[in-house]
Amino acid sequence: MDATEGLIATEKFGSQETWRYQVKSGGLKRERVGEDRERPSSSITAAFKSVFLPQGYPESVSEDYLHYQLWDTLQAFSSSLSGTLATQASLRGIGVGNQQATVAAATVTWILKDGTGMLGRILFAWMKGSKLDSEAKKWRLFADILNDIAMFMEILAPHFPPFFTLIVCVAGIFKSIVGVAGGATRAALTVHQARRNNMADISAKDGSQETLVNLAGLLVSLVLIPLVTNNPMLTFLLFFLFTALHLFANYKAVRSVVMETLNEARLSILLHQFLHNRQILSPAQANQREPVFLEFKQNVPVRLGVCLGDVIKNPQELQLALKNNTKDYLIGIQNGSVCVCLGADASVHDEIMAYSQAVCISTVLHTPPPRDGELKHLYEIKDSWELVSESHKLIDRIFQSFITGLERAKWETDRTLLNWNEWRVEWRKKRN
């Protein structure tokens, strides 16, 4: 055999295919490793992956991508069927099939429904837009629950003709909120899933998956519509069945997401575990403990990035806030809240430290004292400013080992999803 013959190179297409180049009889031959020829079933699978999965899958996405997408597909399918039932009810309510109904009345109802929805979209984005990144899981689940409520109202509306317009307008507002919250949280989850800065590709393939699911839902709906027409009992029965499936699939979907970026809930869970036994939870462990339902009331809320006037009320309190504090933030307890004022030059580590200290103070103020642990001595302090001062000492003592543990456990510490407001203050010149 010629000395130049033999294997000269190998190449891979992600983790899906491996090929090798060999010189044989003076020519270059390319062959697939592990298979003599490509089977038809393999070609179909490869084509399906190419159309509906991001390029480079699975290396180009997060590990939770497939699990999440499977549950997301199931919830989209059930939501599509519920939407068909709601649409049929809405059309019947505005007069489709009723000879006494007028086009003008139906048009006015539809315009009012769309107009109130537009206003609701603007107001919700203004009021809650900044929270959608930090609490993506909660708002994603909230959006789907609200969507089911809106569809139920649309199905119910034809049975109350005097209030039909009012009911569908309220449902329109709910659906507009769903559009904002669902779209924004989907974008936040796409950022998490993209591991090669391929957010556009993931978003496009997600759209293809959703289109395929909606097409399947449309085909099933063609069978359902004749069955439920003029049969309210069956309509409600199927709607509740699809809604139960939709909510269950959504819950499993958000539960399957494992984010490595610190938000308020995950950082609180990590800190409490560290204070208890010096253990750092992995991203998977902390995400399993993270609540996915919105909490509309907190015992001692933590307000991040407030103005200086929310932390101190007089010059003497500034000196108290600076006691034992060498960091680029100020903390105070005012009106039942733990308020954090951030310095103009604060780093991401300062943000993590500030929120960690605020969590310690909030925990002391609203939970019973533990039998042991790092926080035990703080429960004995009655003065609020002394509590702030002593908590500074605690954080100074534990923070370096805490942040090092986070980095070892593969948590992202160069950016966070903490919900900071935009106030930034410089106070050190006054202190000097």
CSV table of C-alpha atoms in Angstrom, one decimal:
chain,number,residue,atom,x,y,z
A,1,MET,CA,0.0,0.0,0.0
A,2,ASP,CA,1.2,3.5,-0.8
A,3,ALA,CA,2.6,5.3,2.3
A,4,THR,CA,0.4,8.3,1.5
A,5,GLU,CA,-2.8,6.2,1.8
A,6,GLY,CA,-4.9,6.0,5.0
A,7,LEU,CA,-6.9,8.3,7.3
A,8,ILE,CA,-6.0,12.0,6.8
A,9,ALA,CA,-8.8,13.9,8.6
A,10,THR,CA,-12.0,13.6,10.6
A,11,GLU,CA,-14.8,16.1,11.0
A,12,LYS,CA,-18.0,16.4,13.0
A,13,PHE,CA,-21.4,18.1,12.4
A,14,GLY,CA,-22.1,19.1,16.0
A,15,SER,CA,-22.6,15.9,18.0
A,16,GLN,CA,-24.9,14.3,15.4
A,17,GLU,CA,-22.5,13.1,12.7
A,18,THR,CA,-18.8,12.1,12.4
A,19,TRP,CA,-17.1,11.7,9.1
A,20,ARG,CA,-13.6,10.7,8.0
A,21,TYR,CA,-11.4,11.3,5.0
A,22,GLN,CA,-9.2,8.6,3.7
A,23,VAL,CA,-6.8,8.3,0.8
A,24,LYS,CA,-7.5,5.2,-1.2
A,25,SER,CA,-6.0,4.3,-4.6
A,26,GLY,CA,-4.8,7.8,-5.0
A,27,GLY,CA,-8.2,9.3,-4.5
A,28,LEU,CA,-10.0,11.0,-1.5
A,29,LYS,CA,-12.9,9.1,0.0
A,30,ARG,CA,-15.3,10.5,2.6
A,31,GLU,CA,-17.3,8.2,4.7
A,32,ARG,CA,-19.5,8.4,7.8
A,33,VAL,CA,-18.2,6.8,11.0
A,34,GLY,CA,-20.5,4.3,12.7
A,35,GLU,CA,-22.8,3.7,9.7
A,36,ASP,CA,-22.1,2.2,6.3
A,37,ARG,CA,-25.0,4.2,4.8
A,38,GLU,CA,-27.7,6.6,5.9
A,39,ARG,CA,-30.9,4.9,6.6
A,40,PRO,CA,-34.2,6.4,5.4
A,41,SER,CA,-35.5,6.8,9.0
A,42,SER,CA,-32.3,8.6,9.9
A,43,SER,CA,-32.7,11.0,7.0
A,44,ILE,CA,-36.3,11.8,8.1
A,45,THR,CA,-35.2,12.4,11.7
A,46,ALA,CA,-32.4,14.6,10.5
A,47,ALA,CA,-34.7,16.6,8.3
A,48,PHE,CA,-37.2,17.1,11.2
A,49,LYS,CA,-34.4,18.3,13.5
A,50,SER,CA,-33.1,20.7,10.9
A,51,VAL,CA,-36.6,22.2,10.4
A,52,PHE,CA,-37.8,22.4,14.0
A,53,LEU,CA,-34.7,22.5,16.2
A,54,PRO,CA,-32.0,25.2,16.4
A,55,GLN,CA,-28.8,24.7,14.5
A,56,GLY,CA,-26.2,22.8,16.5
A,57,TYR,CA,-28.7,21.2,18.8
A,58,PRO,CA,-28.1,20.1,21.6
A,59,GLU,CA,-24.8,21.9,22.1
A,60,SER,CA,-26.3,25.3,21.0
A,61,VAL,CA,-29.0,25.4,23.6
A,62,SER,CA,-29.4,24.9,27.4
A,63,GLU,CA,-29.7,21.4,28.9
A,64,ASP,CA,-33.4,22.0,29.8
A,65,TYR,CA,-34.4,23.0,26.3
A,66,LEU,CA,-35.9,19.7,25.1
A,67,HIS,CA,-37.8,19.1,28.3
A,68,TYR,CA,-39.2,22.6,28.3
A,69,GLN,CA,-40.2,22.5,24.7
A,70,LEU,CA,-42.0,19.2,25.0
A,71,TRP,CA,-44.2,20.6,27.8
A,72,ASP,CA,-44.6,23.9,26.0
A,73,THR,CA,-45.8,22.0,22.9
A,74,LEU,CA,-48.4,20.2,24.9
A,75,GLN,CA,-49.7,23.4,26.5
A,76,ALA,CA,-49.8,25.1,23.1
A,77,PHE,CA,-51.9,22.3,21.7
A,78,SER,CA,-54.4,22.3,24.5
A,79,SER,CA,-54.6,26.1,24.4
A,80,SER,CA,-55.3,26.0,20.7
A,81,LEU,CA,-58.2,23.7,21.2
A,82,SER,CA,-59.6,25.9,24.1
A,83,GLY,CA,-59.1,29.0,21.9
A,84,THR,CA,-61.3,27.4,19.2
A,85,LEU,CA,-64.1,26.9,21.6
A,86,ALA,CA,-63.8,30.5,22.8
A,87,THR,CA,-63.7,31.9,19.3
A,88,GLN,CA,-66.9,30.0,18.4
A,89,ALA,CA,-68.6,31.3,21.4
A,90,SER,CA,-67.5,34.9,20.7
A,91,LEU,CA,-68.7,34.7,17.1
A,92,ARG,CA,-72.1,33.3,18.2
A,93,GLY,CA,-72.3,36.1,20.8
A,94,ILE,CA,-71.8,38.9,18.3
A,95,GLY,CA,-74.5,37.5,16.1
A,96,VAL,CA,-73.0,35.1,13.6
A,97,GLY,CA,-75.9,32.8,12.6
A,98,ASN,CA,-78.5,35.2,14.1
A,99,GLN,CA,-80.7,36.8,11.4
A,100,GLN,CA,-81.7,39.6,13.8
A,101,ALA,CA,-78.1,40.7,14.4
A,102,THR,CA,-76.7,43.7,12.5
A,103,VAL,CA,-73.3,44.1,11.0
A,104,ALA,CA,-72.9,47.5,12.7
A,105,ALA,CA,-73.6,46.1,16.2
A,106,ALA,CA,-71.1,43.3,15.7
A,107,THR,CA,-68.5,45.7,14.4
A,108,VAL,CA,-68.9,48.0,17.3
A,109,THR,CA,-68.6,45.1,19.8
A,110,TRP,CA,-65.4,43.9,18.1
A,111,ILE,CA,-63.9,47.4,18.0
A,112,LEU,CA,-64.6,48.0,21.7
A,113,LYS,CA,-63.0,44.6,22.5
A,114,ASP,CA,-59.9,45.4,20.5
A,115,GLY,CA,-59.7,49.0,21.8
A,116,THR,CA,-59.8,48.0,25.5
A,117,GLY,CA,-57.3,45.3,24.8
A,118,MET,CA,-54.9,47.9,23.3
A,119,LEU,CA,-55.2,50.1,26.4
A,120,GLY,CA,-54.7,47.2,28.7
A,121,ARG,CA,-51.5,46.2,26.8
A,122,ILE,CA,-50.0,49.7,27.2
A,123,LEU,CA,-50.9,50.0,30.9
A,124,PHE,CA,-49.6,46.6,31.8
A,125,ALA,CA,-46.3,47.1,30.0
A,126,TRP,CA,-45.9,50.4,31.9
A,127,MET,CA,-46.7,49.0,35.3
A,128,LYS,CA,-45.0,45.6,35.2
A,129,GLY,CA,-42.6,45.6,32.3
A,130,SER,CA,-39.5,45.8,34.4
A,131,LYS,CA,-40.5,42.8,36.5
A,132,LEU,CA,-40.9,40.4,33.5
A,133,ASP,CA,-37.1,39.7,33.2
A,134,SER,CA,-36.5,39.0,36.9
A,135,GLU,CA,-39.6,36.8,37.4
A,136,ALA,CA,-40.0,35.2,34.0
A,137,LYS,CA,-41.3,31.9,35.3
A,138,LYS,CA,-43.9,33.5,37.5
A,139,TRP,CA,-45.2,35.8,34.9
A,140,ARG,CA,-45.2,33.1,32.2
A,141,LEU,CA,-47.4,30.9,34.4
A,142,PHE,CA,-49.6,33.9,35.4
A,143,ALA,CA,-50.1,34.8,31.7
A,144,ASP,CA,-51.3,31.3,30.8
A,145,ILE,CA,-53.7,31.2,33.8
A,146,LEU,CA,-55.1,34.6,32.8
A,147,ASN,CA,-55.4,33.4,29.2
A,148,ASP,CA,-57.6,30.5,30.4
A,149,ILE,CA,-59.7,32.9,32.4
A,150,ALA,CA,-60.2,35.1,29.4
A,151,MET,CA,-61.3,32.2,27.2
A,152,PHE,CA,-63.7,31.0,29.9
A,153,MET,CA,-65.2,34.5,30.0
A,154,GLU,CA,-65.6,34.4,26.2
A,155,ILE,CA,-67.4,31.1,26.3
A,156,LEU,CA,-69.6,32.3,29.1
A,157,ALA,CA,-70.4,35.7,27.5
A,158,PRO,CA,-73.2,34.5,25.1
A,159,HIS,CA,-75.2,33.2,28.0
A,160,PHE,CA,-75.4,36.7,29.4
A,161,PRO,CA,-76.6,38.8,26.4
A,162,PRO,CA,-77.1,42.1,28.4
A,163,PHE,CA,-73.5,42.0,29.6
A,164,PHE,CA,-71.9,40.4,26.5
A,165,THR,CA,-70.0,43.5,25.4
A,166,LEU,CA,-68.7,44.2,28.9
A,167,ILE,CA,-67.5,40.6,29.4
A,168,VAL,CA,-65.7,40.3,26.1
A,169,CYS,CA,-64.0,43.7,26.7
A,170,VAL,CA,-62.7,42.5,30.0
A,171,ALA,CA,-61.6,39.3,28.4
A,172,GLY,CA,-59.9,41.4,25.7
A,173,ILE,CA,-57.9,43.3,28.4
A,174,PHE,CA,-56.9,40.0,30.0
A,175,LYS,CA,-55.7,38.7,26.6
A,176,SER,CA,-53.7,41.8,25.9
A,177,ILE,CA,-51.9,41.3,29.3
A,178,VAL,CA,-51.3,37.7,28.2
A,179,GLY,CA,-49.8,39.0,25.0
A,180,VAL,CA,-47.3,41.3,26.7
A,181,ALA,CA,-46.4,38.9,29.6
A,182,GLY,CA,-46.2,35.8,27.4
A,183,GLY,CA,-44.2,37.5,24.7
A,184,ALA,CA,-41.7,39.2,27.1
A,185,THR,CA,-41.2,36.1,29.2
A,186,ARG,CA,-40.7,33.9,26.1
A,187,ALA,CA,-38.0,36.3,25.1
A,188,ALA,CA,-36.4,36.1,28.5
A,189,LEU,CA,-36.4,32.3,28.4
A,190,THR,CA,-35.0,32.4,24.8
A,191,VAL,CA,-32.0,34.4,26.2
A,192,HIS,CA,-31.5,31.7,28.8
A,193,GLN,CA,-31.7,28.9,26.2
A,194,ALA,CA,-29.3,30.5,23.7
A,195,ARG,CA,-25.8,29.2,24.4
A,196,ARG,CA,-24.2,30.5,21.2
A,197,ASN,CA,-25.8,33.9,20.9
A,198,ASN,CA,-28.4,32.2,18.7
A,199,MET,CA,-31.5,33.8,20.1
A,200,ALA,CA,-32.9,34.6,16.7
A,201,ASP,CA,-32.5,31.0,15.5
A,202,ILE,CA,-34.1,29.6,18.7
A,203,SER,CA,-37.0,32.1,18.5
A,204,ALA,CA,-37.6,31.3,14.8
A,205,LYS,CA,-37.6,27.5,15.4
A,206,ASP,CA,-39.9,28.0,18.4
A,207,GLY,CA,-42.3,29.8,16.0
A,208,SER,CA,-42.1,26.9,13.6
A,209,GLN,CA,-42.9,24.4,16.5
A,210,GLU,CA,-45.8,26.6,17.6
A,211,THR,CA,-47.1,26.8,14.0
A,212,LEU,CA,-47.0,23.0,13.6
A,213,VAL,CA,-48.8,22.6,16.9
A,214,ASN,CA,-51.5,25.1,15.9
A,215,LEU,CA,-51.9,23.3,12.6
A,216,ALA,CA,-52.5,20.1,14.5
A,217,GLY,CA,-54.9,21.9,16.8
A,218,LEU,CA,-56.8,23.3,13.7
A,219,LEU,CA,-57.2,19.8,12.3
A,220,VAL,CA,-58.6,18.5,15.6
A,221,SER,CA,-60.8,21.5,15.9
A,222,LEU,CA,-62.5,20.6,12.5
A,223,VAL,CA,-63.7,17.5,14.3
A,224,LEU,CA,-64.7,19.2,17.5
A,225,ILE,CA,-66.7,22.1,16.1
A,226,PRO,CA,-69.7,20.1,14.7
A,227,LEU,CA,-69.8,18.2,18.0
A,228,VAL,CA,-70.0,21.3,20.3
A,229,THR,CA,-72.2,23.5,18.1
A,230,ASN,CA,-75.4,24.2,20.1
A,231,ASN,CA,-74.2,21.9,22.9
A,232,PRO,CA,-73.1,24.2,25.8
A,233,MET,CA,-72.6,21.3,28.2
A,234,LEU,CA,-70.1,19.5,25.9
A,235,THR,CA,-68.4,22.9,25.2
A,236,PHE,CA,-67.8,23.5,28.9
A,237,LEU,CA,-66.8,19.9,29.6
A,238,LEU,CA,-64.2,20.0,26.8
A,239,PHE,CA,-63.0,23.4,27.8
A,240,PHE,CA,-62.3,22.4,31.4
A,241,LEU,CA,-60.5,19.3,30.2
A,242,PHE,CA,-58.3,21.2,27.8
A,243,THR,CA,-57.7,23.9,30.5
A,244,ALA,CA,-56.6,21.3,33.1
A,245,LEU,CA,-54.2,19.9,30.6
A,246,HIS,CA,-53.0,23.3,29.6
A,247,LEU,CA,-52.3,24.4,33.2
A,248,PHE,CA,-50.6,21.2,34.1
A,249,ALA,CA,-48.3,21.3,31.1
A,250,ASN,CA,-47.5,25.0,31.8
A,251,TYR,CA,-46.6,24.2,35.4
A,252,LYS,CA,-44.3,21.4,34.3
A,253,ALA,CA,-42.7,23.6,31.6
A,254,VAL,CA,-41.7,26.4,33.9
A,255,ARG,CA,-40.6,23.8,36.5
A,256,SER,CA,-38.3,22.3,34.0
A,257,VAL,CA,-36.4,25.5,33.3
A,258,VAL,CA,-33.0,25.7,35.1
A,259,MET,CA,-31.7,29.2,35.1
A,260,GLU,CA,-28.1,30.0,36.3
A,261,THR,CA,-28.7,33.7,36.6
A,262,LEU,CA,-29.5,35.1,40.0
A,263,ASN,CA,-32.9,36.7,40.6
A,264,GLU,CA,-34.4,37.7,43.9
A,265,ALA,CA,-36.1,34.3,44.6
A,266,ARG,CA,-33.1,32.1,43.7
A,267,LEU,CA,-30.6,34.3,45.5
A,268,SER,CA,-32.8,34.2,48.7
A,269,ILE,CA,-33.0,30.4,48.5
A,270,LEU,CA,-29.2,30.1,48.0
A,271,LEU,CA,-28.4,32.6,50.8
A,272,HIS,CA,-30.7,30.9,53.4
A,273,GLN,CA,-29.2,27.5,52.6
A,274,PHE,CA,-25.7,28.9,53.0
A,275,LEU,CA,-26.5,30.6,56.3
A,276,HIS,CA,-28.0,27.3,57.5
A,277,ASN,CA,-25.2,24.9,56.8
A,278,ARG,CA,-22.7,26.6,54.5
A,279,GLN,CA,-23.9,24.6,51.5
A,280,ILE,CA,-24.3,26.1,48.0
A,281,LEU,CA,-27.2,24.6,46.1
A,282,SER,CA,-26.7,23.8,42.4
A,283,PRO,CA,-28.8,25.6,39.8
A,284,ALA,CA,-31.0,22.6,39.4
A,285,GLN,CA,-31.6,22.3,43.2
A,286,ALA,CA,-32.3,26.0,43.6
A,287,ASN,CA,-34.6,26.2,40.6
A,288,GLN,CA,-36.7,23.3,42.0
A,289,ARG,CA,-37.3,25.3,45.2
A,290,GLU,CA,-38.1,28.5,43.4
A,291,PRO,CA,-41.7,29.5,43.6
A,292,VAL,CA,-43.5,29.8,40.3
A,293,PHE,CA,-46.7,31.5,41.5
A,294,LEU,CA,-46.9,35.3,42.0
A,295,GLU,CA,-46.9,36.6,45.5
A,296,PHE,CA,-49.0,39.7,45.7
A,297,LYS,CA,-48.1,40.5,49.3
A,298,GLN,CA,-44.9,40.2,51.3
A,299,ASN,CA,-44.4,40.5,55.0
A,300,VAL,CA,-41.3,42.7,54.8
A,301,PRO,CA,-40.7,43.6,51.2
A,302,VAL,CA,-37.2,44.5,49.9
A,303,ARG,CA,-37.1,47.5,47.6
A,304,LEU,CA,-34.0,47.8,45.5
A,305,GLY,CA,-32.6,50.9,43.9
A,306,VAL,CA,-34.7,53.4,45.8
A,307,CYS,CA,-33.8,57.1,46.2
A,308,LEU,CA,-31.9,58.3,49.2
A,309,GLY,CA,-35.0,59.9,50.8
A,310,ASP,CA,-36.5,56.4,51.1
A,311,VAL,CA,-33.6,55.2,53.2
A,312,ILE,CA,-32.9,58.1,55.5
A,313,LYS,CA,-35.2,60.8,56.8
A,314,ASN,CA,-32.6,63.1,58.4
A,315,PRO,CA,-28.8,63.7,58.4
A,316,GLN,CA,-28.3,61.7,61.6
A,317,GLU,CA,-29.7,58.6,60.0
A,318,LEU,CA,-27.1,58.9,57.2
A,319,GLN,CA,-24.4,58.5,59.8
A,320,LEU,CA,-26.3,55.5,61.2
A,321,ALA,CA,-26.6,54.0,57.8
A,322,LEU,CA,-22.9,54.4,57.2
A,323,LYS,CA,-21.9,52.7,60.5
A,324,ASN,CA,-19.8,49.6,59.7
A,325,ASN,CA,-20.6,50.1,56.0
A,326,THR,CA,-17.7,50.3,53.6
A,327,LYS,CA,-19.7,49.2,50.5
A,328,ASP,CA,-21.2,51.2,47.7
A,329,TYR,CA,-24.8,50.9,48.9
A,330,LEU,CA,-27.0,52.0,51.8
A,331,ILE,CA,-29.7,50.1,53.6
A,332,GLY,CA,-32.5,51.3,55.8
A,333,ILE,CA,-35.7,50.1,57.3
A,334,GLN,CA,-38.5,52.5,56.6
A,335,ASN,CA,-42.3,52.0,56.7
A,336,GLY,CA,-42.2,48.2,57.0
A,337,SER,CA,-39.8,47.8,54.1
A,338,VAL,CA,-36.1,47.1,53.7
A,339,CYS,CA,-34.9,49.8,51.3
A,340,VAL,CA,-31.6,49.6,49.4
A,341,CYS,CA,-30.0,52.7,47.9
A,342,LEU,CA,-27.3,51.9,45.4
A,343,GLY,CA,-24.1,53.9,44.8
A,344,ALA,CA,-23.2,55.3,41.4
A,345,ASP,CA,-20.1,53.1,41.1
A,346,ALA,CA,-21.7,49.9,42.5
A,347,SER,CA,-20.6,46.6,40.8
A,348,VAL,CA,-22.6,43.5,40.2
A,349,HIS,CA,-21.0,42.0,43.4
A,350,ASP,CA,-22.1,45.0,45.3
A,351,GLU,CA,-25.7,44.4,44.0
A,352,ILE,CA,-25.5,40.8,45.1
A,353,MET,CA,-24.1,41.8,48.5
A,354,ALA,CA,-26.7,44.5,49.0
A,355,TYR,CA,-29.6,42.2,48.3
A,356,SER,CA,-28.1,39.4,50.5
A,357,GLN,CA,-27.9,41.8,53.4
A,358,ALA,CA,-31.5,43.1,52.8
A,359,VAL,CA,-32.7,39.5,52.8
A,360,CYS,CA,-31.0,38.8,56.1
A,361,ILE,CA,-32.7,41.9,57.6
A,362,SER,CA,-36.1,41.0,56.1
A,363,THR,CA,-35.8,37.5,57.5
A,364,VAL,CA,-35.0,38.7,61.0
A,365,LEU,CA,-38.0,41.1,60.9
A,366,HIS,CA,-40.7,38.6,59.8
A,367,THR,CA,-39.7,35.0,60.8
A,368,PRO,CA,-39.3,33.4,64.2
A,369,PRO,CA,-35.7,33.0,65.5
A,370,PRO,CA,-33.9,29.9,64.6
A,371,ARG,CA,-32.2,27.5,67.0
A,372,ASP,CA,-28.8,28.0,65.4
A,373,GLY,CA,-27.2,29.6,62.4
A,374,GLU,CA,-25.5,32.8,61.3
A,375,LEU,CA,-28.6,35.0,61.9
A,376,LYS,CA,-29.4,33.9,65.4
A,377,HIS,CA,-27.6,36.8,67.1
A,378,LEU,CA,-29.4,39.4,64.9
A,379,TYR,CA,-32.8,38.5,66.4
A,380,GLU,CA,-31.7,39.9,69.8
A,381,ILE,CA,-31.3,43.4,68.3
A,382,LYS,CA,-34.3,45.7,68.8
A,383,ASP,CA,-33.0,48.9,67.3
A,384,SER,CA,-33.4,49.0,63.5
A,385,TRP,CA,-30.2,50.9,62.7
A,386,GLU,CA,-28.2,48.7,65.0
A,387,LEU,CA,-29.7,45.7,63.1
A,388,VAL,CA,-28.5,47.3,59.9
A,389,SER,CA,-25.0,47.8,61.4
A,390,GLU,CA,-24.7,44.3,62.7
A,391,SER,CA,-25.9,42.8,59.4
A,392,HIS,CA,-23.1,44.7,57.6
A,393,LYS,CA,-20.6,42.8,59.8
A,394,LEU,CA,-22.3,39.5,59.0
A,395,ILE,CA,-22.2,40.1,55.3
A,396,ASP,CA,-18.6,41.2,55.4
A,397,ARG,CA,-17.7,38.0,57.1
A,398,ILE,CA,-19.5,35.5,54.9
A,399,PHE,CA,-19.8,37.2,51.5
A,400,GLN,CA,-16.4,36.2,50.0
A,401,SER,CA,-16.9,32.5,50.7
A,402,PHE,CA,-20.6,32.8,49.5
A,403,ILE,CA,-19.7,34.4,46.1
A,404,THR,CA,-16.8,31.9,45.6
A,405,GLY,CA,-19.2,29.0,46.3
A,406,LEU,CA,-21.7,30.4,43.7
A,407,GLU,CA,-19.0,30.6,41.1
A,408,ARG,CA,-17.9,27.0,41.8
A,409,ALA,CA,-21.5,25.8,41.5
A,410,LYS,CA,-21.7,27.4,38.0
A,411,TRP,CA,-23.9,30.3,38.9
A,412,GLU,CA,-23.5,33.5,36.8
A,413,THR,CA,-22.1,36.2,39.0
A,414,ASP,CA,-21.1,38.7,36.3
A,415,ARG,CA,-24.8,39.7,35.7
A,416,THR,CA,-28.0,39.4,37.7
A,417,LEU,CA,-31.8,39.6,37.2
A,418,LEU,CA,-32.4,41.5,40.4
A,419,ASN,CA,-35.1,44.0,39.9
A,420,TRP,CA,-33.2,47.2,40.6
A,421,ASN,CA,-34.8,50.6,40.1
A,422,GLU,CA,-32.8,53.3,38.4
A,423,TRP,CA,-31.9,55.6,41.4
A,424,ARG,CA,-28.1,55.9,41.9
A,425,VAL,CA,-26.6,58.1,44.7
A,426,GLU,CA,-23.2,59.6,45.6
A,427,TRP,CA,-22.8,60.2,49.3
A,428,ARG,CA,-19.2,59.7,50.2
A,429,LYS,CA,-18.2,63.3,49.5
A,430,LYS,CA,-20.7,64.4,52.2
A,431,ARG,CA,-19.4,61.9,54.6
A,432,ASN,CA,-15.8,63.1,54.1
